[in-house]
Short mmCIF file of C-alpha atoms and ligand atoms in Angstrom, two decimals:
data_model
loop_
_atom_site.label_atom_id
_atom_site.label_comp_id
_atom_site.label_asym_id
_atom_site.label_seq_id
_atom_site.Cartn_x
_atom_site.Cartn_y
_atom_site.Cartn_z
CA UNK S 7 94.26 18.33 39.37
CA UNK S 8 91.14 18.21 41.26
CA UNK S 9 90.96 20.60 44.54
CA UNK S 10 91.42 18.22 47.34
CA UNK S 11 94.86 17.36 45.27
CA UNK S 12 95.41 21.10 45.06
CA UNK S 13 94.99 21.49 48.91
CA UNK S 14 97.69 19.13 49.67
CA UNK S 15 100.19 20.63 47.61
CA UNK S 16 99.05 23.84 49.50
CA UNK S 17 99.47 22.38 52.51
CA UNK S 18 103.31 21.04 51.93
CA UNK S 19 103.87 24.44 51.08
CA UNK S 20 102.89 26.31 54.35
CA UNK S 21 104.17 23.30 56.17
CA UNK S 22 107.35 24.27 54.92
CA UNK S 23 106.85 27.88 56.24
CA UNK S 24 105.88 26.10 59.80
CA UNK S 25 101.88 26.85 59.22
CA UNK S 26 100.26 23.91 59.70
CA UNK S 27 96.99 24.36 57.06
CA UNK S 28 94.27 21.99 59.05
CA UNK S 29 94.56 23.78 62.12
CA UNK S 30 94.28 27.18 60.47
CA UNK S 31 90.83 25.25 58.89
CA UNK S 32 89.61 23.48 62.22
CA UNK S 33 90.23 27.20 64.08
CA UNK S 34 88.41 28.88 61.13
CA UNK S 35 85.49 26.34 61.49
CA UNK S 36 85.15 27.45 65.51
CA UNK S 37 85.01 31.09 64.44
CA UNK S 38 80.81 32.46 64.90
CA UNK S 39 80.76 36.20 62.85
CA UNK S 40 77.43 37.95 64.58
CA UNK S 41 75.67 38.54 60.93
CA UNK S 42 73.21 41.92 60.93
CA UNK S 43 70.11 40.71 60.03
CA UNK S 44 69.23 44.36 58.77
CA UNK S 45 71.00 43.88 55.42
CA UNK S 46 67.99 41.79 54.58
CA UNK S 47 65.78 44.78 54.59
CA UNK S 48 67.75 48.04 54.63
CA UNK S 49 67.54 48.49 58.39
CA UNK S 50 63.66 48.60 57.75
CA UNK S 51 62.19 46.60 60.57
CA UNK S 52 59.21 45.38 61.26
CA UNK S 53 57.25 48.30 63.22
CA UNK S 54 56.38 50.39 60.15
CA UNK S 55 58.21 52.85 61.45
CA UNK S 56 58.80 54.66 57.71
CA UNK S 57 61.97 56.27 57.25
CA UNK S 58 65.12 55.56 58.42
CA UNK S 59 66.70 58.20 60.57
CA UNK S 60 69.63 59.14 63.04
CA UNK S 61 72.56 59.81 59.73
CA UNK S 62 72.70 56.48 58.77
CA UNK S 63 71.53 55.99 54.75
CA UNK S 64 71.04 53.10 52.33
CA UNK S 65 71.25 53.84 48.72
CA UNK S 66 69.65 51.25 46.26
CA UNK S 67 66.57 49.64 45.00
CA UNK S 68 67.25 46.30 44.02
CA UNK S 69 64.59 43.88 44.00
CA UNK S 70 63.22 41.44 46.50
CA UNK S 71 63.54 43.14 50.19
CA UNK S 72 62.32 41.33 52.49
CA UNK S 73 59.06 42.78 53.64
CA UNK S 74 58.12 40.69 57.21
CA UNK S 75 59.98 37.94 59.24
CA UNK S 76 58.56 35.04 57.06
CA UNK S 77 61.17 36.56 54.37
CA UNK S 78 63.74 37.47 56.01
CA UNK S 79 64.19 34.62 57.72
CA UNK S 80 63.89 32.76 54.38
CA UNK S 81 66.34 35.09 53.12
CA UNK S 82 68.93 34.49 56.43
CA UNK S 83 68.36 30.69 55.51
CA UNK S 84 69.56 31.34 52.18
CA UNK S 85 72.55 33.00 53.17
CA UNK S 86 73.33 31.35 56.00
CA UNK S 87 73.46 28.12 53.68
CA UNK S 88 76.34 29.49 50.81
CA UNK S 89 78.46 30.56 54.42
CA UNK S 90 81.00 28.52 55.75
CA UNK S 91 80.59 27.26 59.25
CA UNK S 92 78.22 28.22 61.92
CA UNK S 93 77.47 31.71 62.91
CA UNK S 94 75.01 33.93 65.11
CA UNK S 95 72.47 36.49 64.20
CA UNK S 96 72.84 40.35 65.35
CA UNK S 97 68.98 41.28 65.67
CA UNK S 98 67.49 44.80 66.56
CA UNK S 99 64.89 45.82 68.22
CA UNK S 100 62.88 47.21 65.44
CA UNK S 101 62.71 44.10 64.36
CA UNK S 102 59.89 42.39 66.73
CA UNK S 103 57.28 40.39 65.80
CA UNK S 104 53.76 41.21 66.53
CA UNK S 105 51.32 38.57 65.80
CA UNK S 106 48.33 41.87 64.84
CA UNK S 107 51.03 43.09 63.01
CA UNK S 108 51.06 46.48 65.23
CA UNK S 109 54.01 47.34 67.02
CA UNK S 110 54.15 49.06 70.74
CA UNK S 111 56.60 51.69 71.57
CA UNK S 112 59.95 51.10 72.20
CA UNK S 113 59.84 51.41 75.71
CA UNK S 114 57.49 48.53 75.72
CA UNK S 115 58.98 45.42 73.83
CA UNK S 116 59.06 42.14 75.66
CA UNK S 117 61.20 39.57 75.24
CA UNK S 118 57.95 37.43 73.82
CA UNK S 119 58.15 39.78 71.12
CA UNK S 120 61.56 37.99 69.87
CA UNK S 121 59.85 34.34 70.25
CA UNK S 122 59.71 33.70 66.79
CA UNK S 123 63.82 34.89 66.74
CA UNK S 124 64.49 32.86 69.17
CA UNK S 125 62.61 29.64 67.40
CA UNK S 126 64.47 30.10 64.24
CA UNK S 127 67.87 30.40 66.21
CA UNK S 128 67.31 27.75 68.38
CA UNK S 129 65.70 25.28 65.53
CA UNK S 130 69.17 26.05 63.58
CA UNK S 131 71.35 26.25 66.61
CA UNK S 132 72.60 29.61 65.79
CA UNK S 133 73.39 32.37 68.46
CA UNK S 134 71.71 35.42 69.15
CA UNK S 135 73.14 39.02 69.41
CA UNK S 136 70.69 42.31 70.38
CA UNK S 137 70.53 46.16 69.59
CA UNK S 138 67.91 48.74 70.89
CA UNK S 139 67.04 50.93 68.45
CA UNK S 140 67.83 54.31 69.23
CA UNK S 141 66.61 55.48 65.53
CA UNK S 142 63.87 55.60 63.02
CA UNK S 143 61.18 56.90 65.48
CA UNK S 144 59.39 60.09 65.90
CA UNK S 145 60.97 60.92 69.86
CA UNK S 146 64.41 60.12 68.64
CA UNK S 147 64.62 63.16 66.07
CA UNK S 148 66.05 65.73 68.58
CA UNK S 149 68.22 63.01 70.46
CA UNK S 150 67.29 60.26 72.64
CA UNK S 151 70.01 59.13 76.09
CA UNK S 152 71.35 62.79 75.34
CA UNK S 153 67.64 64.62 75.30
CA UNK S 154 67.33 67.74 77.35
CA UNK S 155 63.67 66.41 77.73
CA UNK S 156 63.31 64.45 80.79
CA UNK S 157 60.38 62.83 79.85
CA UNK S 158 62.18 62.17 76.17
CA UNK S 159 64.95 60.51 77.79
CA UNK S 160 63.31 58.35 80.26
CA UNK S 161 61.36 56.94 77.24
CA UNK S 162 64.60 55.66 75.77
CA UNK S 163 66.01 54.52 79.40
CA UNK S 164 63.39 52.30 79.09
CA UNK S 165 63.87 50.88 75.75
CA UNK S 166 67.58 50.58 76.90
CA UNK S 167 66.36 48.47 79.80
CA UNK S 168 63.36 46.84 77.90
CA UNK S 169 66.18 45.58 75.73
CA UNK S 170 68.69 43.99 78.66
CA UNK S 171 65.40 42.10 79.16
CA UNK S 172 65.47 40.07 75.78
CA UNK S 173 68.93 39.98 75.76
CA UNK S 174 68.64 38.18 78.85
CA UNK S 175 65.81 35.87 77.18
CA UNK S 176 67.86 35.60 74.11
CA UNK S 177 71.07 34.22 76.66
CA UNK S 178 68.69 31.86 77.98
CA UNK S 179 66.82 30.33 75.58
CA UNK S 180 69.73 30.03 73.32
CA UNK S 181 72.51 28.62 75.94
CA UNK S 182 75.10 31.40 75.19
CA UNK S 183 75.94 34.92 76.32
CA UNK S 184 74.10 37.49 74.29
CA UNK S 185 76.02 40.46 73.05
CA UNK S 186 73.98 44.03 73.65
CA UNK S 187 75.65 46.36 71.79
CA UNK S 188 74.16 50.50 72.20
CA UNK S 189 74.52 53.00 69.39
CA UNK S 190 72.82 56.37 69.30
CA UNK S 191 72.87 59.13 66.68
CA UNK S 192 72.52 61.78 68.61
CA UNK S 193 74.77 64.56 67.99
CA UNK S 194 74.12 68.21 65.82
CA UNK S 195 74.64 68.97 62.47
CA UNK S 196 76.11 72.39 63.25
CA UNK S 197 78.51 74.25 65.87
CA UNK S 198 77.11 73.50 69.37
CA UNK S 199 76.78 75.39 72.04
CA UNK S 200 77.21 73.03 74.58
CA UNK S 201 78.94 69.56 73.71
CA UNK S 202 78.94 68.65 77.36
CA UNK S 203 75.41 68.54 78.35
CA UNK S 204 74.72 65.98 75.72
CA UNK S 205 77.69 63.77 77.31
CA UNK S 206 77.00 63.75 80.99
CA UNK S 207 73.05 63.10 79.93
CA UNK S 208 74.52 60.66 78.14
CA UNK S 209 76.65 59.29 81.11
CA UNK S 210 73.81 59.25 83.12
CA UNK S 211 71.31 57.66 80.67
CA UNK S 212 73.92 54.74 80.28
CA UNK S 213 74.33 54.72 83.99
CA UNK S 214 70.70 54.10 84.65
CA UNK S 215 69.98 51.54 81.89
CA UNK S 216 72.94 49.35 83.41
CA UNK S 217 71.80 49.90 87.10
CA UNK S 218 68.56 48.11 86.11
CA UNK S 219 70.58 44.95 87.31
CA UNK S 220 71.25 42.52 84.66
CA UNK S 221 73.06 39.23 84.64
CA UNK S 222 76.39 40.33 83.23
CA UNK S 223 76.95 36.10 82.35
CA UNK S 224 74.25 36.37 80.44
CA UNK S 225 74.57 39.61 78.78
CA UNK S 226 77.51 41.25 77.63
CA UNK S 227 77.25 45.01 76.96
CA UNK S 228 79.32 46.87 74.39
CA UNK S 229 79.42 50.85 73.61
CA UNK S 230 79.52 51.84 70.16
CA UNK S 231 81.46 55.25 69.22
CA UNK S 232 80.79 57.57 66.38
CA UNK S 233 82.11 60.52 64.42
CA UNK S 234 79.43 61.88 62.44
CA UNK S 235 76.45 60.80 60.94
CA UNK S 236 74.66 62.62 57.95
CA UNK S 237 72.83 65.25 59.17
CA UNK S 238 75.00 65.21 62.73
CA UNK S 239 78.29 66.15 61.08
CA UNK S 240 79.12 68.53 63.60
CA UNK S 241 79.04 67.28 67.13
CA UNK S 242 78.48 63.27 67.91
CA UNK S 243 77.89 62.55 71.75
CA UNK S 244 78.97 59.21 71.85
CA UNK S 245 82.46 60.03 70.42
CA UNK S 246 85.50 57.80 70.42
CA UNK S 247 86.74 59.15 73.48
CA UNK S 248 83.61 59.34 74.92
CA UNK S 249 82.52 55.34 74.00
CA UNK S 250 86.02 54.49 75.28
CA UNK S 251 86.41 56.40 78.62
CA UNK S 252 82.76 54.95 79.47
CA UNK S 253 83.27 51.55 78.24
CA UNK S 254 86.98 50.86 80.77
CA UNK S 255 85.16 52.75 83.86
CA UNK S 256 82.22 50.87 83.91
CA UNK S 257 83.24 47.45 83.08
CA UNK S 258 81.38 46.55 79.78
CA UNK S 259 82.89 46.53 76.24
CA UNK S 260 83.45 48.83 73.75
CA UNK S 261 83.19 48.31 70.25
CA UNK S 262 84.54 49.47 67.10
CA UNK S 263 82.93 50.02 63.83
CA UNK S 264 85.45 50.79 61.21
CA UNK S 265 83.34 53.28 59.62
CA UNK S 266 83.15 55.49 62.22
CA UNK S 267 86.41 56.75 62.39
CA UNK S 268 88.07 59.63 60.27
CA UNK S 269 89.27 58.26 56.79
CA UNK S 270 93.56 57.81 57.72
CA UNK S 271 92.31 56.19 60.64
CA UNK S 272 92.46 52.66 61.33
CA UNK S 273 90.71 50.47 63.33
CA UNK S 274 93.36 47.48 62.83
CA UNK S 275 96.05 49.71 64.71
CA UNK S 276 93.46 50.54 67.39
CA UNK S 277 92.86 46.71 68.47
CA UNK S 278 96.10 46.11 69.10
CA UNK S 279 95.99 49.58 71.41
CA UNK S 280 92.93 48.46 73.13
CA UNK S 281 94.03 45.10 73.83
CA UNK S 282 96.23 46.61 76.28
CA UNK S 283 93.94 47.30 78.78
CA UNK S 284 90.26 46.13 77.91
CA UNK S 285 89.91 41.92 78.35
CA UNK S 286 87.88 42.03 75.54
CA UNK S 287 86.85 44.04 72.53
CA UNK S 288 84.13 44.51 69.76
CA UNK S 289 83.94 45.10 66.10
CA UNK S 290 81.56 45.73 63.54
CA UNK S 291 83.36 45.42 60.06
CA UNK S 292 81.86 47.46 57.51
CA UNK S 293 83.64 49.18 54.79
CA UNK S 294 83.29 52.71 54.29
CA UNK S 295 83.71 54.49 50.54
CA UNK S 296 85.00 57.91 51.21
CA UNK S 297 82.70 58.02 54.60
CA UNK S 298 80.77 55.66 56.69
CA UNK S 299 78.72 54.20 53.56
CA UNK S 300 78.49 50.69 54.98
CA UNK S 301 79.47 49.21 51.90
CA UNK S 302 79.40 45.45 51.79
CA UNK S 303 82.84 43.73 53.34
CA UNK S 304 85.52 43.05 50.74
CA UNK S 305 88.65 41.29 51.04
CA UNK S 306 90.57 44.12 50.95
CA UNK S 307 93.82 45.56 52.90
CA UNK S 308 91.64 46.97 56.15
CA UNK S 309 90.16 44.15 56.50
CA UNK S 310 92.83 42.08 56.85
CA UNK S 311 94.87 43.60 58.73
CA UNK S 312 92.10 44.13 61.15
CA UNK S 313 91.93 39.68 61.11
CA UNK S 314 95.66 39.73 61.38
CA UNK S 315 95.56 41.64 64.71
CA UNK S 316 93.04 39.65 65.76
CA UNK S 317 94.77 36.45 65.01
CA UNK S 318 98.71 37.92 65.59
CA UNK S 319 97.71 39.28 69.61
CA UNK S 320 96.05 35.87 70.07
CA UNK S 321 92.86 37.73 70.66
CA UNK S 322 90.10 34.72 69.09
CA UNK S 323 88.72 34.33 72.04
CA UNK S 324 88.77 38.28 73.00
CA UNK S 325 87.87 40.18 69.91
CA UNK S 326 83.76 39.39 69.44
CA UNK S 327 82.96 39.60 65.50
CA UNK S 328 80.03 41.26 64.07
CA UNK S 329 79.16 42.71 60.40
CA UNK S 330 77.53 45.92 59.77
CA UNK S 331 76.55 46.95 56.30
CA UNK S 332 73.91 47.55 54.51
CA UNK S 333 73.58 48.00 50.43
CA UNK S 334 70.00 47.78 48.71
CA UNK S 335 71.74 47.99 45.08
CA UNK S 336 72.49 44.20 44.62
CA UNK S 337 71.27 41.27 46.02
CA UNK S 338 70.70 41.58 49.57
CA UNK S 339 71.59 37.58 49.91
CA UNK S 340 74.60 38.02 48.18
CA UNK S 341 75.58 41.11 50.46
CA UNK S 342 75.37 38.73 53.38
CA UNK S 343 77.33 36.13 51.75
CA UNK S 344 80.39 38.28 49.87
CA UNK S 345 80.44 40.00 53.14
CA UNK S 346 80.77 37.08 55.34
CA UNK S 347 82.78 35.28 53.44
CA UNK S 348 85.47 38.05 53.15
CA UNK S 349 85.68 38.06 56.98
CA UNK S 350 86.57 34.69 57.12
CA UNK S 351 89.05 34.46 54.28
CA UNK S 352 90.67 37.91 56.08
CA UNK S 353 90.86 35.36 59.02
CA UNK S 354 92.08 32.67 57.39
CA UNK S 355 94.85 34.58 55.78
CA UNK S 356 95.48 35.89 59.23
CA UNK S 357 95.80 31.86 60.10
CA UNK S 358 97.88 31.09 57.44
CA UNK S 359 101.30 34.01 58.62
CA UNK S 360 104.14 32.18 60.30
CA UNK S 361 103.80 35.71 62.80
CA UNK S 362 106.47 34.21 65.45
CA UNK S 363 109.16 34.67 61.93
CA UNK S 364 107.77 37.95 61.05
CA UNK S 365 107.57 39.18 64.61
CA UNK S 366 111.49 38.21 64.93
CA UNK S 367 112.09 39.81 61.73
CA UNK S 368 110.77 43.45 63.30
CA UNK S 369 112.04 42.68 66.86
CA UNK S 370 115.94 42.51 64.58
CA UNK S 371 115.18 45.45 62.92
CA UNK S 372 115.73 43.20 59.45
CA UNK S 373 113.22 45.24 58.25
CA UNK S 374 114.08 45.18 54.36
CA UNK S 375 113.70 40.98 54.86
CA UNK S 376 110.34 41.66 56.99
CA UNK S 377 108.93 43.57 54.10
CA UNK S 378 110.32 41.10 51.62
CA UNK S 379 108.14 37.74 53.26
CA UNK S 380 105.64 40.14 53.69
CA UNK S 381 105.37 40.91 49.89
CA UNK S 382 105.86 36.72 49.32
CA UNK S 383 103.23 35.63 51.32
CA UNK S 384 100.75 37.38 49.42
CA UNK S 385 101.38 34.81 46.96
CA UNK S 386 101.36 31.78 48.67
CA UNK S 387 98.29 29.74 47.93
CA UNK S 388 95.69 30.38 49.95
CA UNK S 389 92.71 30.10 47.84
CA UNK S 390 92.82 26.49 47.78
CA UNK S 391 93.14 25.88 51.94
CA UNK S 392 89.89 28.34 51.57
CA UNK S 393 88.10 25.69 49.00
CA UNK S 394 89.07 23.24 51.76
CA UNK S 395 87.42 25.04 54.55
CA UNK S 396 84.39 25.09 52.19
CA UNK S 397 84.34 21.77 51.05
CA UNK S 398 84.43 20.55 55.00
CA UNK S 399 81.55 23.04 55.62
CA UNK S 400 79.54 21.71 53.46
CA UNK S 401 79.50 24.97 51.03
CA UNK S 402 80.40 25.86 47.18
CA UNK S 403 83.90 27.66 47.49
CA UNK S 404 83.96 28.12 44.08
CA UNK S 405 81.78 31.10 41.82
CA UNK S 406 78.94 28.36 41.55
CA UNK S 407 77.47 29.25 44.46
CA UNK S 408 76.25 32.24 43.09
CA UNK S 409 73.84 29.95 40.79
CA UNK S 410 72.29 29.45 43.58
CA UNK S 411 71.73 33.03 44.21
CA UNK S 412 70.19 32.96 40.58
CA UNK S 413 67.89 30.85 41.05
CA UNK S 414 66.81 31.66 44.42
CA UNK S 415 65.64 35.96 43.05
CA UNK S 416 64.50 34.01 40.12
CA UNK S 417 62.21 32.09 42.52
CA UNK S 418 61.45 33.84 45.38
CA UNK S 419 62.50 37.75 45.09
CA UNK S 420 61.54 38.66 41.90
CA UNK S 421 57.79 37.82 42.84
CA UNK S 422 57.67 39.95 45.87
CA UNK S 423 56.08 43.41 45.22
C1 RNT O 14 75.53 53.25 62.87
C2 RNT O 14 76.14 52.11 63.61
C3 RNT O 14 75.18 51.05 64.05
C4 RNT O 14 74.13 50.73 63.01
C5 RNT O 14 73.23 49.60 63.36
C6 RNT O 14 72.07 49.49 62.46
O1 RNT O 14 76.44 54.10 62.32
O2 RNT O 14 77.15 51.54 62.83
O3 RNT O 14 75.87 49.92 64.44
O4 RNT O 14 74.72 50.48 61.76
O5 RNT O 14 72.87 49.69 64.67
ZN1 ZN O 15 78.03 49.73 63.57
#
């Protein structure tokens, strides 16, 4: 039986449950996942900026990083080509472009420093996502929107602003809204002695960088919370509660990472929670090992139930989709591409639940027959609406693409020093 044969057989059989298989495929196909273009290079950049900082870590050493935007963008290309359908790239500021190869400060990007991002989005008709980089830089090591230094924290005001700026240019040149999403380590590694300081600098720092008067069409702002970070595992001043109360007062969005909660947390019961009351959301799936190790994305139970939430609330068009991961012991193209790919099969699962039947089910109570389809669908047969998804995309569903991965570090990454 070849797989197109397979597929209809598949289909009769969620027909049967009332899912109807090619719109779960053509509503897949519409979905754009912002992919971190920092897996490429372990959150590196391009400023030379040496170590990365602010309790965030990669562990590995696999060959092949990409060392400058000629390979990483080779690298993206790669990736981009073994993932289904058409996506955007999540860029950060420590990742300009300077044609004398010397960076400026932080406080002094332009958006003509993200031309040659912009080309390669607009040349593949991808969208673009932005991130100042509040990290990896000598005035960041004893905080940055939280410093008790005026002078330290007007510095990364500016960046903030400097960085509404290209995501303005980014919204413009490339014809959709631009997602700005603002993460900072700062916090203490041990017992503070004030935790509110840090928070109504904070407050204040976050007031002034979205006073700077920005069009909110083009940009849309998110707030990214945090529990710890190595080094910080004491006190972080962008907390949940923190992120969240600041996010619904002043109108922008806040976002979830799924690492940054503690372990028996979830972030696929907090969607659901948030939907409530903010009109729309953010998330950065990662997948954390025992803390927030950014592994790469699997298919695994978080992650889907985060897609179902998504999918079951009705929230496509509300929940914005981002990765965030970053592992340097394997193949950095294959990172991308496992990771993607297991977003989109978590929402195509998510597609594939007759949720009206399952929602009745709970709203009876018939909670021993909920738990019962619950356990059957698992074994309904997905895999071969995903090779159809594929196949319509233009991209190997099956192992095979990873010959392609072969080849490529054969090629290309095994001859970079
Ligand atoms: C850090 C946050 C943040 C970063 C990126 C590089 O814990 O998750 O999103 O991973 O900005
Ligand atoms: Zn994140």
């Amino acid at each position: 039986m070849n797989p197109q044969q397979r597929y209809e057989i598949a289909k009769e059989r969620y027909a049967a449950l009332g899912i109807d298989t090619e719109a779960a495929v053509r509503t897949l196909s519409g979905i754009p996942i912002s992919m971190h273009c920092w897996q490429g290079d372990d959150v590196h950049g391009f400023e030379d900026s040496g170590a990365l900082s602010g309790g965030i870590q990669t562990t590995g050493n696999y060959m092949g990083v990409a060392r400058n935007a000629e390979e990483l963008f080779a690298d993206l290309d790669k990736a981009f080509s073994l993932i289904p359908a058409k996506h955007r790239v999540n860029v950060h500021a420590c990742y300009g472009v300077y044609p004398d190869g010397k960076a400026v400060d932080r406080d002094q990007i332009r958006p003509e420093h993200f031309r040659h991002w912009v080309d390669y989005a607009k040349e593949r008709g991808l969208g673009l996502d932005f991130n100042p980089t509040f990290f990896s830089h000598p005035l960041s090591e004893n905080g940055t929107l939280t410093n008790p230094d005026e002078k330290i924290r007007d510095f990364w005001i500016r960046h903030g602003i400097a960085c509404i700026r290209v995501s303005e240019y980014f919204a413009e040149q490339t014809g959709t809204p631009c997602l700005m999403n603002i993460w900072i380590p700062d916090g203490f590694k041990d017992i503070p002695a004030d935790r509110l300081g840090p928070r109504q600098r904070y407050m204040d720092s976050l007031d002034r960088i979205l006073g700077c008067g920005y069009d909110k069409t083009k940009v849309l702002v998110t707030l990214e919370s945090k529990v710890f970070g190595i080094g910080l595992e004491s006190y972080t001043a962008g907390s949940g509660e923190f992120a969240l109360c600041y996010a619904m007062t002043r109108g922008i969005v806040p976002l979830m990472d799924n690492g940054h909660y503690h372990p028996t947390e979830v972030v696929s019961d907090k969607i659901p929670a948030l939907l409530c009351f903010a009109p729309k959301i953010a998330l950065h799936v990662t997948r954390g090992v025992r803390w927030d190790s950014d592994h790469v994305v699997r298919f695994d139970d978080e992650t889907r139930e985060m897609m179902k939430e998504v999918v079951r609330c009705n929230a496509l068009d509300r929940v914005i989709l981002a990765t965030d991961y970053f592992d340097a012991s394997i193949n950095r193209i294959a990172a991308w591409v496992i990771g993607m790919r297991s977003v989109q099969k978590a929402l195509l699962e998510a597609l594939l639940q007759p949720h009206q039947e399952l929602k009745a089910l709970q709203d009876g109570a018939r909670f021993t027959e909920l738990m019962m389809l619950q356990e059957e669908l698992k074994q309904m047969p997905m895999g071969d609406v995903w090779e159809e998804f594929c196949r319509r995309n233009g991209v190997c569903a099956s192992p095979a693409w990873f010959e392609e991965i072969k080849a490529y570090e054969k090629e290309v990454l095994s001859k970079r020093g």
